[in-house]
Amino acid sequence: EAQVTQNPRYLITVTGKKLTVTCSQNMNHEYMSWYRQDPGLGLRQIYYSMNVEVTDKGDVPEGYKVSRKEKRNFPLILESPSPNQTSLYFCASSLDWRDTQYFGPGTRLTVL
Amino acid sequence: AQSVSQHNHHVILSEAASLELGCNYSYGGTVNLFWYVQYPGQHLQLLLKYFSGDPLVKGIKGFEAEFIKSKFSFNLRKPSVQWSDTAEYFCAVNAPKNSGAGSYQLTFGKGTKLSVIP
């Protein structure tokens, strides 16, 4: 089944404790992206990757890192999480930058 | 940076009423346009998209949208809503970023919550 998977789905952590949210797609998509969804703010792009060689910042990259060492995986790293990063995070992938993005199920993160 | 505006934060309709959700964007060049839907507790799914050609686009579940280039708009419509259409709807625009050549970004509106009363 074609899908985007994220792990974990739920995470409660404390300020400053490094964490990684994994994202994997099995559709051989070039483009991958991370978004955060907050009430009243919609989805805001954190980082995106056009392909394994090109990664760029989105609208809200502060406090986040990503890597794209292989096509299928695009982990989101929070080196020192803070409470303002409490949010619902979605990973997405698409064939290329123009195409429909397929979203993962989301990761609900709470930083205490 | 480009922006996407959705005019209605929350729309409440009775079943069988007609729906129109507004979406305007700021980028003046060629864009790709999308409407996504998020049902309660679920992830986003594509409703419809516009890349080129006929500006009236038909999507799933009876939804359609019209691209009006002169108005920078891509409004979503449905002639008769059902209770199962209760969801949050997001307009999104894919366009070049201000920074480096070849960089493109998908920008979402803030979303419109639709509540359909049986």
PDB file of C-alpha atoms in Angstrom:
ATOM      1  CA  GLU A   1       0.000   0.000   0.000  1.00  0.00           C
ATOM      2  CA  ALA A   2       1.312   3.429  -1.000  1.00  0.00           C
ATOM      3  CA  GLN A   3       1.710   5.514   2.103  1.00  0.00           C
ATOM      4  CA  VAL A   4       3.636   7.980   4.204  1.00  0.00           C
ATOM      5  CA  THR A   5       4.395   6.768   7.705  1.00  0.00           C
ATOM      6  CA  GLN A   6       5.424   8.774  10.721  1.00  0.00           C
ATOM      7  CA  ASN A   7       6.711   7.677  14.098  1.00  0.00           C
ATOM      8  CA  PRO A   8       5.913   8.200  16.825  1.00  0.00           C
ATOM      9  CA  ARG A   9       2.264   9.210  16.489  1.00  0.00           C
ATOM     10  CA  TYR A  10       2.172  10.750  19.952  1.00  0.00           C
ATOM     11  CA  LEU A  11       5.028  12.059  22.032  1.00  0.00           C
ATOM     12  CA  ILE A  12       5.243  13.894  25.322  1.00  0.00           C
ATOM     13  CA  THR A  13       8.685  15.154  26.224  1.00  0.00           C
ATOM     14  CA  VAL A  14      10.426  17.783  28.319  1.00  0.00           C
ATOM     15  CA  THR A  15      12.205  20.960  27.357  1.00  0.00           C
ATOM     16  CA  GLY A  16      15.697  20.411  26.008  1.00  0.00           C
ATOM     17  CA  LYS A  17      15.536  16.666  25.396  1.00  0.00           C
ATOM     18  CA  LYS A  18      16.539  15.979  21.809  1.00  0.00           C
ATOM     19  CA  LEU A  19      14.036  14.045  19.743  1.00  0.00           C
ATOM     20  CA  THR A  20      13.574  12.768  16.216  1.00  0.00           C
ATOM     21  CA  VAL A  21      10.329  12.185  14.358  1.00  0.00           C
ATOM     22  CA  THR A  22      10.784   9.778  11.497  1.00  0.00           C
ATOM     23  CA  CYS A  23       9.043   9.984   8.137  1.00  0.00           C
ATOM     24  CA  SER A  24       9.167   7.366   5.428  1.00  0.00           C
ATOM     25  CA  GLN A  25       7.427   7.013   2.062  1.00  0.00           C
ATOM     26  CA  ASN A  26       7.249   3.995  -0.217  1.00  0.00           C
ATOM     27  CA  MET A  27       6.173   5.769  -3.407  1.00  0.00           C
ATOM     28  CA  ASN A  28       9.634   6.674  -4.725  1.00  0.00           C
ATOM     29  CA  HIS A  29       8.748  10.356  -4.388  1.00  0.00           C
ATOM     30  CA  GLU A  30      11.399  12.993  -4.926  1.00  0.00           C
ATOM     31  CA  TYR A  31       9.784  15.774  -2.880  1.00  0.00           C
ATOM     32  CA  MET A  32       9.273  15.552   0.877  1.00  0.00           C
ATOM     33  CA  SER A  33       8.205  18.154   3.369  1.00  0.00           C
ATOM     34  CA  TRP A  34       7.405  18.792   7.018  1.00  0.00           C
ATOM     35  CA  TYR A  35       4.556  20.962   8.298  1.00  0.00           C
ATOM     36  CA  ARG A  36       3.252  21.938  11.671  1.00  0.00           C
ATOM     37  CA  GLN A  37      -0.433  22.554  12.243  1.00  0.00           C
ATOM     38  CA  ASP A  38      -1.595  24.921  14.954  1.00  0.00           C
ATOM     39  CA  PRO A  39      -5.164  26.085  15.667  1.00  0.00           C
ATOM     40  CA  GLY A  40      -6.016  29.217  13.715  1.00  0.00           C
ATOM     41  CA  LEU A  41      -2.701  29.170  11.846  1.00  0.00           C
ATOM     42  CA  GLY A  42      -3.308  26.338   9.398  1.00  0.00           C
ATOM     43  CA  LEU A  43      -0.318  24.389   8.122  1.00  0.00           C
ATOM     44  CA  ARG A  44       3.054  26.029   8.011  1.00  0.00           C
ATOM     45  CA  GLN A  45       5.984  24.517   6.225  1.00  0.00           C
ATOM     46  CA  ILE A  46       9.068  23.813   8.323  1.00  0.00           C
ATOM     47  CA  TYR A  47      11.489  22.320   5.804  1.00  0.00           C
ATOM     48  CA  TYR A  48      11.249  20.685   2.444  1.00  0.00           C
ATOM     49  CA  SER A  49      13.464  18.594   0.221  1.00  0.00           C
ATOM     50  CA  MET A  50      13.228  18.764  -3.567  1.00  0.00           C
ATOM     51  CA  ASN A  51      15.354  15.605  -3.799  1.00  0.00           C
ATOM     52  CA  VAL A  52      18.179  13.954  -1.888  1.00  0.00           C
ATOM     53  CA  GLU A  53      20.537  16.750  -2.889  1.00  0.00           C
ATOM     54  CA  VAL A  54      18.392  19.793  -2.177  1.00  0.00           C
ATOM     55  CA  THR A  55      16.868  20.734   1.167  1.00  0.00           C
ATOM     56  CA  ASP A  56      15.582  24.191   1.992  1.00  0.00           C
ATOM     57  CA  LYS A  57      13.886  26.099   4.780  1.00  0.00           C
ATOM     58  CA  GLY A  58      10.170  26.667   4.816  1.00  0.00           C
ATOM     59  CA  ASP A  59       8.369  29.406   6.695  1.00  0.00           C
ATOM     60  CA  VAL A  60       9.097  28.287  10.263  1.00  0.00           C
ATOM     61  CA  PRO A  61      12.447  26.450  10.348  1.00  0.00           C
ATOM     62  CA  GLU A  62      13.768  27.830  13.656  1.00  0.00           C
ATOM     63  CA  GLY A  63      14.477  25.089  16.171  1.00  0.00           C
ATOM     64  CA  TYR A  64      14.284  22.275  13.647  1.00  0.00           C
ATOM     65  CA  LYS A  65      16.717  20.281  11.551  1.00  0.00           C
ATOM     66  CA  VAL A  66      16.182  17.747   8.799  1.00  0.00           C
ATOM     67  CA  SER A  67      18.277  15.364   6.753  1.00  0.00           C
ATOM     68  CA  ARG A  68      17.676  13.530   3.474  1.00  0.00           C
ATOM     69  CA  LYS A  69      20.309  10.861   3.222  1.00  0.00           C
ATOM     70  CA  GLU A  70      18.100   8.602   1.153  1.00  0.00           C
ATOM     71  CA  LYS A  71      15.056   9.173  -0.980  1.00  0.00           C
ATOM     72  CA  ARG A  72      12.488   7.414   1.181  1.00  0.00           C
ATOM     73  CA  ASN A  73      13.314   8.954   4.590  1.00  0.00           C
ATOM     74  CA  PHE A  74      13.094  12.522   5.843  1.00  0.00           C
ATOM     75  CA  PRO A  75      13.446  12.731   9.634  1.00  0.00           C
ATOM     76  CA  LEU A  76      12.637  15.878  11.595  1.00  0.00           C
ATOM     77  CA  ILE A  77      15.035  16.633  14.435  1.00  0.00           C
ATOM     78  CA  LEU A  78      14.390  18.881  17.410  1.00  0.00           C
ATOM     79  CA  GLU A  79      17.774  19.394  19.045  1.00  0.00           C
ATOM     80  CA  SER A  80      16.435  21.243  22.078  1.00  0.00           C
ATOM     81  CA  PRO A  81      12.635  21.216  22.099  1.00  0.00           C
ATOM     82  CA  SER A  82      10.762  24.068  23.717  1.00  0.00           C
ATOM     83  CA  PRO A  83       7.081  24.396  24.720  1.00  0.00           C
ATOM     84  CA  ASN A  84       6.338  26.584  21.681  1.00  0.00           C
ATOM     85  CA  GLN A  85       7.079  23.541  19.519  1.00  0.00           C
ATOM     86  CA  THR A  86       4.070  21.748  20.955  1.00  0.00           C
ATOM     87  CA  SER A  87       2.055  21.081  17.826  1.00  0.00           C
ATOM     88  CA  LEU A  88       0.711  18.548  15.351  1.00  0.00           C
ATOM     89  CA  TYR A  89       3.336  17.651  12.773  1.00  0.00           C
ATOM     90  CA  PHE A  90       2.716  16.262   9.316  1.00  0.00           C
ATOM     91  CA  CYS A  91       5.160  14.809   6.852  1.00  0.00           C
ATOM     92  CA  ALA A  92       4.230  14.805   3.171  1.00  0.00           C
ATOM     93  CA  SER A  93       5.691  13.573  -0.082  1.00  0.00           C
ATOM     94  CA  SER A  94       5.010  14.043  -3.784  1.00  0.00           C
ATOM     95  CA  LEU A  95       6.417  12.951  -7.094  1.00  0.00           C
ATOM     96  CA  ASP A  96       7.897  16.388  -7.596  1.00  0.00           C
ATOM     97  CA  TRP A  97       7.377  19.909  -6.262  1.00  0.00           C
ATOM     98  CA  ARG A  98       4.335  20.545  -8.457  1.00  0.00           C
ATOM     99  CA  ASP A  99       2.403  17.417  -7.750  1.00  0.00           C
ATOM    100  CA  THR A 100      -0.168  16.439  -5.153  1.00  0.00           C
ATOM    101  CA  GLN A 101       1.322  15.947  -1.725  1.00  0.00           C
ATOM    102  CA  TYR A 102       0.429  12.819   0.211  1.00  0.00           C
ATOM    103  CA  PHE A 103       0.324  13.314   3.924  1.00  0.00           C
ATOM    104  CA  GLY A 104       1.295  11.073   6.788  1.00  0.00           C
ATOM    105  CA  PRO A 105      -1.034  10.456   9.746  1.00  0.00           C
ATOM    106  CA  GLY A 106       0.549  13.140  11.905  1.00  0.00           C
ATOM    107  CA  THR A 107       2.596  13.255  15.099  1.00  0.00           C
ATOM    108  CA  ARG A 108       1.157  15.055  18.085  1.00  0.00           C
ATOM    109  CA  LEU A 109       4.047  16.465  20.105  1.00  0.00           C
ATOM    110  CA  THR A 110       3.774  17.990  23.559  1.00  0.00           C
ATOM    111  CA  VAL A 111       6.809  19.673  25.075  1.00  0.00           C
ATOM    112  CA  LEU A 112       6.501  20.329  28.818  1.00  0.00           C
TER     113      LEU A 112
ATOM    114  CA  ALA B   1       6.766  35.601   0.454  1.00  0.00           C
ATOM    115  CA  GLN B   2       3.536  34.438  -1.088  1.00  0.00           C
ATOM    116  CA  SER B   3       0.390  34.360   0.990  1.00  0.00           C
ATOM    117  CA  VAL B   4      -2.913  32.510   0.809  1.00  0.00           C
ATOM    118  CA  SER B   5      -6.080  33.944   2.319  1.00  0.00           C
ATOM    119  CA  GLN B   6      -9.172  31.994   3.212  1.00  0.00           C
ATOM    120  CA  HIS B   7     -11.927  34.412   4.075  1.00  0.00           C
ATOM    121  CA  ASN B   8     -14.090  32.288   6.313  1.00  0.00           C
ATOM    122  CA  HIS B   9     -12.810  30.793   9.528  1.00  0.00           C
ATOM    123  CA  HIS B  10     -15.929  28.781  10.335  1.00  0.00           C
ATOM    124  CA  VAL B  11     -18.954  28.109   8.147  1.00  0.00           C
ATOM    125  CA  ILE B  12     -22.111  26.474   9.444  1.00  0.00           C
ATOM    126  CA  LEU B  13     -24.636  25.128   6.956  1.00  0.00           C
ATOM    127  CA  SER B  14     -27.672  22.913   6.958  1.00  0.00           C
ATOM    128  CA  GLU B  15     -27.671  19.779   4.836  1.00  0.00           C
ATOM    129  CA  ALA B  16     -28.540  20.440   1.164  1.00  0.00           C
ATOM    130  CA  ALA B  17     -27.355  24.045   1.357  1.00  0.00           C
ATOM    131  CA  SER B  18     -24.856  25.266  -1.228  1.00  0.00           C
ATOM    132  CA  LEU B  19     -21.270  25.922  -0.262  1.00  0.00           C
ATOM    133  CA  GLU B  20     -18.697  28.383  -1.481  1.00  0.00           C
ATOM    134  CA  LEU B  21     -15.366  28.838   0.290  1.00  0.00           C
ATOM    135  CA  GLY B  22     -13.139  31.684  -0.790  1.00  0.00           C
ATOM    136  CA  CYS B  23      -9.406  31.486  -1.451  1.00  0.00           C
ATOM    137  CA  ASN B  24      -7.120  34.228  -2.700  1.00  0.00           C
ATOM    138  CA  TYR B  25      -3.370  34.133  -3.214  1.00  0.00           C
ATOM    139  CA  SER B  26      -0.725  36.771  -3.733  1.00  0.00           C
ATOM    140  CA  TYR B  27       1.724  35.386  -6.304  1.00  0.00           C
ATOM    141  CA  GLY B  28       1.386  36.991  -9.724  1.00  0.00           C
ATOM    142  CA  GLY B  29       3.018  34.327 -11.854  1.00  0.00           C
ATOM    143  CA  THR B  30       2.131  30.777 -12.797  1.00  0.00           C
ATOM    144  CA  VAL B  31       0.845  28.752  -9.854  1.00  0.00           C
ATOM    145  CA  ASN B  32      -0.475  25.322  -9.069  1.00  0.00           C
ATOM    146  CA  LEU B  33      -3.557  25.372  -6.866  1.00  0.00           C
ATOM    147  CA  PHE B  34      -4.976  22.784  -4.497  1.00  0.00           C
ATOM    148  CA  TRP B  35      -7.816  22.222  -2.100  1.00  0.00           C
ATOM    149  CA  TYR B  36      -7.209  19.707   0.671  1.00  0.00           C
ATOM    150  CA  VAL B  37      -9.702  18.405   3.212  1.00  0.00           C
ATOM    151  CA  GLN B  38      -9.055  17.208   6.740  1.00  0.00           C
ATOM    152  CA  TYR B  39     -11.827  15.151   8.319  1.00  0.00           C
ATOM    153  CA  PRO B  40     -11.896  15.096  12.115  1.00  0.00           C
ATOM    154  CA  GLY B  41      -8.921  13.192  13.484  1.00  0.00           C
ATOM    155  CA  GLN B  42      -7.506  12.410  10.063  1.00  0.00           C
ATOM    156  CA  HIS B  43      -4.683  13.632   7.873  1.00  0.00           C
ATOM    157  CA  LEU B  44      -5.073  15.865   4.857  1.00  0.00           C
ATOM    158  CA  GLN B  45      -6.412  14.474   1.616  1.00  0.00           C
ATOM    159  CA  LEU B  46      -6.580  16.041  -1.814  1.00  0.00           C
ATOM    160  CA  LEU B  47      -9.986  17.292  -2.948  1.00  0.00           C
ATOM    161  CA  LEU B  48      -8.954  18.766  -6.277  1.00  0.00           C
ATOM    162  CA  LYS B  49      -6.133  20.582  -8.023  1.00  0.00           C
ATOM    163  CA  TYR B  50      -5.533  22.990 -10.868  1.00  0.00           C
ATOM    164  CA  PHE B  51      -2.369  23.046 -12.954  1.00  0.00           C
ATOM    165  CA  SER B  52      -3.527  24.394 -16.341  1.00  0.00           C
ATOM    166  CA  GLY B  53      -6.343  24.197 -18.875  1.00  0.00           C
ATOM    167  CA  ASP B  54     -10.030  24.455 -18.009  1.00  0.00           C
ATOM    168  CA  PRO B  55     -10.280  26.829 -15.034  1.00  0.00           C
ATOM    169  CA  LEU B  56     -13.275  24.939 -13.690  1.00  0.00           C
ATOM    170  CA  VAL B  57     -11.924  21.892 -11.920  1.00  0.00           C
ATOM    171  CA  LYS B  58     -13.967  19.002 -10.630  1.00  0.00           C
ATOM    172  CA  GLY B  59     -12.824  16.967  -7.673  1.00  0.00           C
ATOM    173  CA  ILE B  60     -14.029  14.150  -5.491  1.00  0.00           C
ATOM    174  CA  LYS B  61     -17.356  13.990  -3.658  1.00  0.00           C
ATOM    175  CA  GLY B  62     -19.048  16.562  -5.891  1.00  0.00           C
ATOM    176  CA  PHE B  63     -16.691  19.433  -5.134  1.00  0.00           C
ATOM    177  CA  GLU B  64     -15.499  21.836  -7.784  1.00  0.00           C
ATOM    178  CA  ALA B  65     -13.346  24.957  -7.871  1.00  0.00           C
ATOM    179  CA  GLU B  66     -12.924  27.820 -10.281  1.00  0.00           C
ATOM    180  CA  PHE B  67      -9.604  29.476 -11.008  1.00  0.00           C
ATOM    181  CA  ILE B  68      -9.998  33.168 -11.849  1.00  0.00           C
ATOM    182  CA  LYS B  69      -6.557  34.467 -12.721  1.00  0.00           C
ATOM    183  CA  SER B  70      -7.551  38.130 -12.788  1.00  0.00           C
ATOM    184  CA  LYS B  71      -8.837  37.892  -9.240  1.00  0.00           C
ATOM    185  CA  PHE B  72      -6.057  35.621  -7.935  1.00  0.00           C
ATOM    186  CA  SER B  73      -8.820  33.375  -6.657  1.00  0.00           C
ATOM    187  CA  PHE B  74      -9.557  29.659  -6.465  1.00  0.00           C
ATOM    188  CA  ASN B  75     -12.919  29.310  -4.737  1.00  0.00           C
ATOM    189  CA  LEU B  76     -14.317  25.935  -3.733  1.00  0.00           C
ATOM    190  CA  ARG B  77     -17.966  25.092  -4.342  1.00  0.00           C
ATOM    191  CA  LYS B  78     -20.457  22.321  -3.769  1.00  0.00           C
ATOM    192  CA  PRO B  79     -24.117  22.605  -4.770  1.00  0.00           C
ATOM    193  CA  SER B  80     -25.510  20.550  -1.898  1.00  0.00           C
ATOM    194  CA  VAL B  81     -23.534  19.685   1.228  1.00  0.00           C
ATOM    195  CA  GLN B  82     -23.968  16.593   3.366  1.00  0.00           C
ATOM    196  CA  TRP B  83     -23.308  15.971   7.032  1.00  0.00           C
ATOM    197  CA  SER B  84     -20.281  13.905   6.004  1.00  0.00           C
ATOM    198  CA  ASP B  85     -18.699  17.031   4.513  1.00  0.00           C
ATOM    199  CA  THR B  86     -18.059  18.329   8.023  1.00  0.00           C
ATOM    200  CA  ALA B  87     -14.310  18.910   7.984  1.00  0.00           C
ATOM    201  CA  GLU B  88     -11.630  21.556   7.712  1.00  0.00           C
ATOM    202  CA  TYR B  89     -10.769  22.751   4.205  1.00  0.00           C
ATOM    203  CA  PHE B  90      -7.414  24.136   3.189  1.00  0.00           C
ATOM    204  CA  CYS B  91      -6.504  26.034   0.067  1.00  0.00           C
ATOM    205  CA  ALA B  92      -2.848  25.723  -0.993  1.00  0.00           C
ATOM    206  CA  VAL B  93      -0.711  27.379  -3.629  1.00  0.00           C
ATOM    207  CA  ASN B  94       2.526  26.045  -5.092  1.00  0.00           C
ATOM    208  CA  ALA B  95       4.769  28.765  -6.455  1.00  0.00           C
ATOM    209  CA  PRO B  96       8.442  29.762  -6.609  1.00  0.00           C
ATOM    210  CA  LYS B  97      10.049  30.963  -3.428  1.00  0.00           C
ATOM    211  CA  ASN B  98      11.581  34.406  -3.250  1.00  0.00           C
ATOM    212  CA  SER B  99      14.999  32.853  -2.645  1.00  0.00           C
ATOM    213  CA  GLY B 100      17.072  30.619  -4.938  1.00  0.00           C
ATOM    214  CA  ALA B 101      16.133  29.692  -8.453  1.00  0.00           C
ATOM    215  CA  GLY B 102      14.364  26.393  -8.733  1.00  0.00           C
ATOM    216  CA  SER B 103      12.966  26.468  -5.208  1.00  0.00           C
ATOM    217  CA  TYR B 104       9.246  26.078  -4.874  1.00  0.00           C
ATOM    218  CA  GLN B 105       7.034  26.162  -1.848  1.00  0.00           C
ATOM    219  CA  LEU B 106       3.530  24.997  -1.050  1.00  0.00           C
ATOM    220  CA  THR B 107       1.791  27.603   1.083  1.00  0.00           C
ATOM    221  CA  PHE B 108      -1.446  26.817   2.871  1.00  0.00           C
ATOM    222  CA  GLY B 109      -4.246  29.090   3.926  1.00  0.00           C
ATOM    223  CA  LYS B 110      -5.326  29.038   7.556  1.00  0.00           C
ATOM    224  CA  GLY B 111      -8.225  26.750   6.801  1.00  0.00           C
ATOM    225  CA  THR B 112     -12.017  26.957   6.955  1.00  0.00           C
ATOM    226  CA  LYS B 113     -13.961  24.730   9.295  1.00  0.00           C
ATOM    227  CA  LEU B 114     -17.209  23.543   7.803  1.00  0.00           C
ATOM    228  CA  SER B 115     -19.937  22.260  10.102  1.00  0.00           C
ATOM    229  CA  VAL B 116     -22.962  20.724   8.412  1.00  0.00           C
ATOM    230  CA  ILE B 117     -26.078  20.371  10.528  1.00  0.00           C
ATOM    231  CA  PRO B 118     -28.279  17.369   9.707  1.00  0.00           C
TER     232      PRO B 118
END
